[in-house]
Amino acid sequence: QVQVVQSGAEVKKPGASVKVSCKASGYTLTDYYMHWVRQAPGQGLEWMGRINPNSGGTNYAQKFQGRVTMTRDTSISTAYMELSGLTSDDTAVYYCARGDYSSGLYIDYWGQGTLVTVSS
Amino acid sequence: QSALTQPASVSGSPGQSITISCTGTSSDIGGYKYVSWYQQHPGRAPKLMLYDVSNRPSGVTNRFSGSKSGNTASLTISGLQAEDEGDYYCNSYTSSSTLVFGGGTRLTVL
């Protein structure tokens, strides 16, 4: 069965970077886009960007341009999201999520979420 | 890219119908058919309920329907049930080749 399993919770200091991993199983990583979405405590969903694991091509939300990097390692079916220059506003649950096969624009499977806490 | 605009909350009684609006611009909702809706229950990951404005993924009840007019998309839930309570988010593709979510709507079943 399709699964997207993320790395565990992180606690970071302001100014640091965080790298979250997302391992895909039950399907071929390179056949589907991978999206990254975050949700701050008590807040709504925020789309951060997506990666085409086949080509490595990315699209990032303007808000995160220059601060986010999405990569993948196809040999281990894993995608990564690295966010730098962390502030307390980056405290959130970060989800990786698989895009649908047809357009890649809809999310059909979600990871369990990774809580990133930014605190001094 | 600003978030799409949704009402903060809506409510309805069991059996009734409710509609949630989602307003964007000609650069997102108005320009593309790629509008989707997600349902989220507390502490859970979101679930895709509609895509391409009005299509339902396999397993989603036909009580959920969608439409679009100009820069506004709408989600309608008919025959409201207690299990429908939760948060609903619209999402659209944009002219920048990105996606954008709405701010979310809390649905309360009275």
XYZ file of N, CA, C and O in Angstrom, chain A:
480
model
N 0.843 -1.181 0.000
C 0.000 0.000 0.000
C 0.889 1.245 0.000
O 2.016 1.234 0.483
N 0.326 2.310 -0.551
C 1.072 3.561 -0.634
C 1.288 4.140 0.767
O 0.365 4.236 1.556
N 2.531 4.490 1.043
C 2.843 5.153 2.307
C 3.868 6.240 2.068
O 4.761 6.107 1.219
N 3.738 7.306 2.844
C 4.697 8.402 2.827
C 5.066 8.633 4.280
O 4.236 9.105 5.062
N 6.281 8.272 4.637
C 6.690 8.301 6.040
C 7.759 9.368 6.258
O 8.816 9.350 5.621
N 7.475 10.277 7.175
C 8.358 11.409 7.417
C 9.271 11.180 8.620
O 9.014 10.333 9.474
N 10.316 11.993 8.675
C 11.247 11.954 9.792
C 10.590 12.577 11.033
O 9.516 13.192 10.942
N 11.258 12.405 12.158
C 10.659 12.798 13.418
C 10.746 14.280 13.747
O 11.352 15.061 13.017
N 10.135 14.624 14.853
C 10.051 16.017 15.291
C 11.430 16.630 15.495
O 12.393 15.942 15.830
N 11.492 17.933 15.279
C 12.749 18.676 15.389
C 12.534 19.909 16.254
O 11.475 20.529 16.228
N 13.566 20.257 16.997
C 13.597 21.513 17.739
C 14.831 22.271 17.274
O 15.951 21.737 17.332
N 14.625 23.478 16.810
C 15.723 24.278 16.262
C 15.743 25.666 16.896
O 14.718 26.173 17.336
N 16.928 26.238 16.871
C 17.078 27.616 17.362
C 16.884 28.593 16.210
O 17.118 28.250 15.041
N 16.443 29.806 16.523
C 16.286 30.826 15.471
C 17.571 30.995 14.671
O 18.675 30.996 15.241
N 17.399 31.093 13.359
C 18.540 31.253 12.466
C 19.070 29.949 11.913
O 19.813 29.953 10.922
N 18.688 28.843 12.510
C 19.160 27.535 12.066
C 18.381 27.064 10.843
O 17.467 27.737 10.367
N 18.765 25.905 10.346
C 18.070 25.253 9.239
C 17.522 23.916 9.712
O 18.019 23.334 10.685
N 16.502 23.444 9.007
C 15.942 22.130 9.296
C 15.778 21.387 7.981
O 15.463 21.997 6.951
N 16.017 20.076 8.031
C 15.836 19.255 6.836
C 14.935 18.096 7.212
O 15.265 17.286 8.087
N 13.795 18.006 6.549
C 12.805 16.973 6.807
C 12.841 15.971 5.668
O 12.871 16.364 4.497
N 12.823 14.699 6.011
C 12.832 13.670 4.972
C 11.467 13.001 4.865
O 10.653 13.035 5.798
N 11.257 12.364 3.729
C 9.959 11.807 3.399
C 10.198 10.566 2.530
O 10.566 10.697 1.365
N 10.019 9.395 3.106
C 10.288 8.159 2.371
C 9.008 7.592 1.786
O 8.017 7.382 2.506
N 9.054 7.337 0.493
C 7.903 6.795 -0.210
C 8.014 5.281 -0.329
O 9.086 4.753 -0.608
N 6.889 4.613 -0.123
C 6.848 3.173 -0.326
C 5.508 2.786 -0.938
O 4.531 3.531 -0.830
N 5.499 1.636 -1.613
C 4.270 1.182 -2.242
C 4.039 1.775 -3.613
O 3.019 1.486 -4.249
N 4.952 2.631 -4.062
C 4.860 3.192 -5.407
C 6.253 3.695 -5.784
O 7.160 3.738 -4.947
N 6.405 4.082 -7.039
C 7.698 4.567 -7.529
C 7.788 6.076 -7.354
O 6.989 6.828 -7.924
N 8.753 6.508 -6.552
C 8.885 7.933 -6.221
C 8.880 8.810 -7.470
O 8.233 9.860 -7.497
N 9.579 8.372 -8.509
C 9.767 9.219 -9.686
C 8.519 9.353 -10.553
O 8.515 10.126 -11.507
N 7.464 8.619 -10.239
C 6.244 8.682 -11.045
C 5.264 9.765 -10.586
O 4.265 10.030 -11.269
N 5.518 10.369 -9.432
C 4.563 11.316 -8.869
C 5.280 12.520 -8.277
O 6.322 12.395 -7.642
N 4.686 13.702 -8.455
C 5.177 14.885 -7.765
C 5.090 14.682 -6.249
O 4.252 13.942 -5.754
N 5.965 15.386 -5.530
C 5.880 15.430 -4.072
C 5.713 16.889 -3.656
O 6.509 17.744 -4.052
N 4.680 17.146 -2.875
C 4.398 18.485 -2.379
C 4.823 18.601 -0.932
O 4.877 17.620 -0.196
N 5.062 19.838 -0.515
C 5.311 20.139 0.894
C 4.336 21.223 1.328
O 4.222 22.267 0.681
N 3.632 20.940 2.413
C 2.593 21.815 2.951
C 2.847 21.951 4.448
O 3.177 20.964 5.102
N 2.676 23.143 4.979
C 2.862 23.284 6.416
C 1.617 23.857 7.071
O 0.768 24.460 6.417
N 1.515 23.650 8.373
C 0.364 24.127 9.132
C 0.842 24.563 10.512
O 1.232 23.733 11.333
N 0.829 25.860 10.744
C 1.202 26.397 12.049
C 0.114 26.044 13.063
O -1.034 25.784 12.678
N 0.435 26.019 14.327
C -0.545 25.648 15.362
C -1.821 26.475 15.278
O -1.773 27.713 15.298
N -2.938 25.786 15.138
C -4.226 26.465 15.087
C -4.485 27.257 13.823
O -5.475 27.994 13.739
N -3.622 27.089 12.826
C -3.753 27.861 11.584
C -4.094 26.965 10.396
O -4.263 25.753 10.545
N -4.184 27.579 9.230
C -4.563 26.850 8.037
C -3.386 26.223 7.316
O -2.237 26.303 7.759
N -3.708 25.597 6.192
C -2.696 24.955 5.375
C -1.975 25.982 4.513
O -2.584 26.920 4.004
N -0.690 25.770 4.339
C 0.122 26.679 3.511
C 0.986 25.833 2.584
O 1.825 25.065 3.038
N 0.794 26.006 1.284
C 1.577 25.263 0.294
C 2.948 25.895 0.162
O 3.085 27.103 -0.044
N 3.974 25.064 0.265
C 5.341 25.575 0.209
C 5.984 25.360 -1.161
O 6.778 26.193 -1.611
N 5.677 24.241 -1.779
C 6.290 23.956 -3.062
C 6.147 22.496 -3.424
O 5.522 21.715 -2.699
N 6.692 22.135 -4.582
C 6.648 20.748 -5.020
C 7.907 20.427 -5.809
O 8.564 21.323 -6.358
N 8.210 19.142 -5.877
C 9.342 18.669 -6.645
C 8.888 17.558 -7.569
O 8.042 16.739 -7.194
N 9.406 17.572 -8.766
C 9.230 16.468 -9.694
C 10.398 15.516 -9.432
O 11.526 15.803 -9.825
N 10.165 14.416 -8.754
C 11.283 13.540 -8.387
C 11.995 12.920 -9.586
O 13.130 12.463 -9.453
N 11.343 12.909 -10.718
C 11.966 12.340 -11.916
C 13.057 13.265 -12.445
O 14.190 12.833 -12.697
N 12.714 14.528 -12.588
C 13.662 15.497 -13.160
C 14.420 16.286 -12.098
O 15.467 16.871 -12.381
N 13.856 16.357 -10.901
C 14.423 17.215 -9.864
C 13.919 18.644 -9.947
O 14.273 19.483 -9.116
N 13.092 18.930 -10.937
C 12.564 20.272 -11.087
C 11.643 20.657 -9.930
O 10.958 19.802 -9.373
N 11.670 21.932 -9.564
C 10.901 22.388 -8.413
C 10.072 23.629 -8.739
O 10.385 24.383 -9.678
N 9.009 23.824 -7.994
C 8.233 25.055 -7.980
C 8.062 25.429 -6.517
O 7.588 24.603 -5.737
N 8.451 26.654 -6.170
C 8.334 27.101 -4.793
C 7.354 28.270 -4.694
O 7.296 29.134 -5.570
N 6.604 28.307 -3.591
C 5.787 29.473 -3.307
C 6.701 30.685 -3.152
O 7.793 30.576 -2.569
N 6.255 31.811 -3.639
C 7.077 33.020 -3.609
C 7.560 33.334 -2.196
O 8.693 33.770 -2.001
N 6.707 33.074 -1.224
C 7.042 33.389 0.166
C 8.314 32.683 0.638
O 9.050 33.193 1.478
N 8.581 31.506 0.067
C 9.697 30.698 0.546
C 10.903 30.710 -0.406
O 11.922 30.104 -0.109
N 10.771 31.393 -1.522
C 11.868 31.471 -2.481
C 13.132 31.980 -1.797
O 13.121 32.963 -1.068
N 14.229 31.278 -2.017
C 15.492 31.674 -1.423
C 15.741 31.090 -0.054
O 16.864 31.175 0.475
N 14.718 30.491 0.524
C 14.860 29.955 1.873
C 14.570 28.452 1.938
O 14.923 27.799 2.908
N 13.922 27.928 0.910
C 13.557 26.520 0.898
C 14.267 25.812 -0.255
O 14.493 26.405 -1.316
N 14.638 24.567 0.000
C 15.241 23.737 -1.034
C 14.618 22.349 -0.946
O 14.636 21.725 0.129
N 14.060 21.897 -2.064
C 13.475 20.558 -2.121
C 14.336 19.701 -3.032
O 14.652 20.099 -4.154
N 14.694 18.537 -2.520
C 15.557 17.619 -3.258
C 15.014 16.207 -3.121
O 14.021 15.971 -2.435
N 15.668 15.278 -3.795
C 15.276 13.876 -3.653
C 16.477 12.986 -3.895
O 17.462 13.390 -4.513
N 16.395 11.775 -3.349
C 17.389 10.733 -3.594
C 16.602 9.528 -4.091
O 15.970 8.815 -3.304
N 16.602 9.346 -5.390
C 15.772 8.298 -5.973
C 16.260 6.901 -5.581
O 15.471 5.961 -5.578
N 17.531 6.762 -5.240
C 18.066 5.442 -4.891
C 17.452 4.899 -3.604
O 17.428 3.682 -3.389
N 16.950 5.796 -2.767
C 16.324 5.363 -1.515
C 14.880 5.870 -1.408
O 14.301 5.897 -0.325
N 14.324 6.284 -2.554
C 12.910 6.696 -2.626
C 12.555 7.736 -1.566
O 11.510 7.629 -0.903
N 13.400 8.708 -1.436
C 13.203 9.698 -0.370
C 13.294 11.114 -0.919
O 14.178 11.429 -1.718
N 12.361 11.945 -0.465
C 12.363 13.362 -0.792
C 12.723 14.154 0.458
O 12.506 13.688 1.585
N 13.273 15.351 0.233
C 13.712 16.181 1.341
C 13.233 17.618 1.157
O 13.113 18.108 0.034
N 13.018 18.269 2.294
C 12.697 19.691 2.292
C 13.580 20.350 3.349
O 13.527 19.983 4.515
N 14.374 21.315 2.910
C 15.236 22.040 3.830
C 14.808 23.490 3.873
O 14.652 24.140 2.827
N 14.606 24.007 5.067
C 14.199 25.393 5.267
C 15.242 26.086 6.131
O 15.587 25.583 7.204
N 15.746 27.197 5.648
C 16.813 27.894 6.362
C 16.302 29.186 6.994
O 15.162 29.598 6.760
N 17.149 29.815 7.792
C 16.804 31.092 8.410
C 15.556 31.014 9.261
O 14.685 31.881 9.186
N 15.456 29.963 10.067
C 14.233 29.729 10.834
C 13.952 30.832 11.846
O 14.866 31.370 12.488
N 12.664 31.166 11.961
C 12.175 32.063 13.005
C 11.031 31.362 13.722
O 10.559 30.300 13.282
N 10.540 31.983 14.769
C 9.432 31.375 15.514
C 8.191 31.205 14.623
O 7.364 30.328 14.875
N 8.076 32.017 13.602
C 6.935 31.894 12.686
C 6.986 30.616 11.855
O 6.006 30.265 11.203
N 8.117 29.948 11.868
C 8.243 28.692 11.123
C 7.853 27.484 11.960
O 7.880 26.351 11.460
N 7.487 27.697 13.200
C 6.996 26.602 14.027
C 5.690 26.088 13.436
O 4.718 26.840 13.302
N 5.687 24.815 13.059
C 4.535 24.262 12.346
C 4.705 22.761 12.181
O 5.784 22.213 12.397
N 3.625 22.120 11.770
C 3.695 20.744 11.288
C 3.942 20.813 9.788
O 3.212 21.515 9.069
N 4.957 20.126 9.335
C 5.315 20.086 7.923
C 4.904 18.733 7.348
O 5.281 17.692 7.879
N 4.119 18.786 6.282
C 3.665 17.580 5.611
C 4.351 17.439 4.248
O 4.438 18.413 3.497
N 4.781 16.230 3.944
C 5.053 15.914 2.549
C 3.835 15.144 2.054
O 3.161 14.450 2.841
N 3.547 15.272 0.799
C 2.313 14.690 0.292
C 2.440 14.418 -1.198
O 2.959 15.271 -1.937
N 1.951 13.277 -1.623
C 2.081 12.858 -3.017
C 1.042 13.527 -3.910
O -0.145 13.549 -3.596
N 1.503 14.036 -5.038
C 0.588 14.581 -6.020
C -0.060 13.475 -6.831
O 0.505 12.391 -6.976
N -1.236 13.734 -7.355
C -1.949 12.717 -8.136
C -1.211 12.407 -9.421
O -0.405 13.198 -9.905
N -1.501 11.255 -10.004
C -0.760 10.779 -11.171
C -1.041 11.615 -12.411
O -0.162 11.883 -13.212
N -2.293 12.062 -12.552
C -2.716 12.723 -13.780
C -2.088 14.105 -13.964
O -1.390 14.358 -14.943
N -2.315 14.987 -13.021
C -1.839 16.372 -13.174
C -0.730 16.725 -12.196
O -0.022 17.717 -12.395
N -0.634 15.955 -11.119
C 0.338 16.271 -10.076
C -0.078 17.427 -9.194
O 0.658 17.830 -8.297
N -1.281 17.955 -9.435
C -1.717 19.162 -8.727
C -2.582 18.871 -7.510
O -2.854 19.778 -6.715
N -3.021 17.641 -7.375
C -3.891 17.280 -6.254
C -3.170 16.290 -5.372
O -2.438 15.434 -5.842
N -3.406 16.388 -4.078
C -2.684 15.552 -3.126
C -3.549 14.373 -2.707
O -4.634 14.564 -2.150
N -3.057 13.158 -3.026
C -3.873 11.992 -2.708
C -3.354 11.193 -1.509
O -4.119 10.432 -0.914
N -2.090 11.341 -1.162
C -1.559 10.685 0.028
C -0.680 11.666 0.792
O 0.158 12.337 0.197
N -0.896 11.696 2.110
C -0.166 12.609 2.976
C 0.739 11.830 3.936
O 0.372 10.750 4.393
N 1.861 12.437 4.259
C 2.678 11.901 5.324
C 2.016 12.183 6.666
O 0.983 12.849 6.736
N 2.637 11.673 7.710
C 2.047 11.829 9.046
C 2.324 13.199 9.651
O 1.768 13.549 10.685
N 3.184 13.958 9.010
C 3.519 15.283 9.517
C 4.749 15.260 10.410
O 4.979 14.288 11.139
N 5.527 16.311 10.344
C 6.714 16.479 11.188
C 6.609 17.819 11.897
O 6.537 18.862 11.240
N 6.570 17.799 13.201
C 6.500 19.034 13.974
C 7.895 19.640 14.079
O 8.821 18.990 14.576
N 8.008 20.868 13.601
C 9.249 21.620 13.736
C 8.980 22.775 14.695
O 8.100 23.599 14.443
N 9.713 22.807 15.764
C 9.571 23.859 16.770
C 10.813 24.729 16.744
O 11.936 24.216 16.831
N 10.610 26.031 16.591
C 11.726 26.974 16.589
C 11.656 27.780 17.874
O 10.695 28.513 18.105
N 12.663 27.609 18.692
C 12.656 28.273 19.988
C 14.080 28.484 20.476
O 14.933 27.620 20.304
N 14.289 29.621 21.107
C 15.609 29.901 21.666
C 15.770 29.244 23.036
O 16.857 29.238 23.605
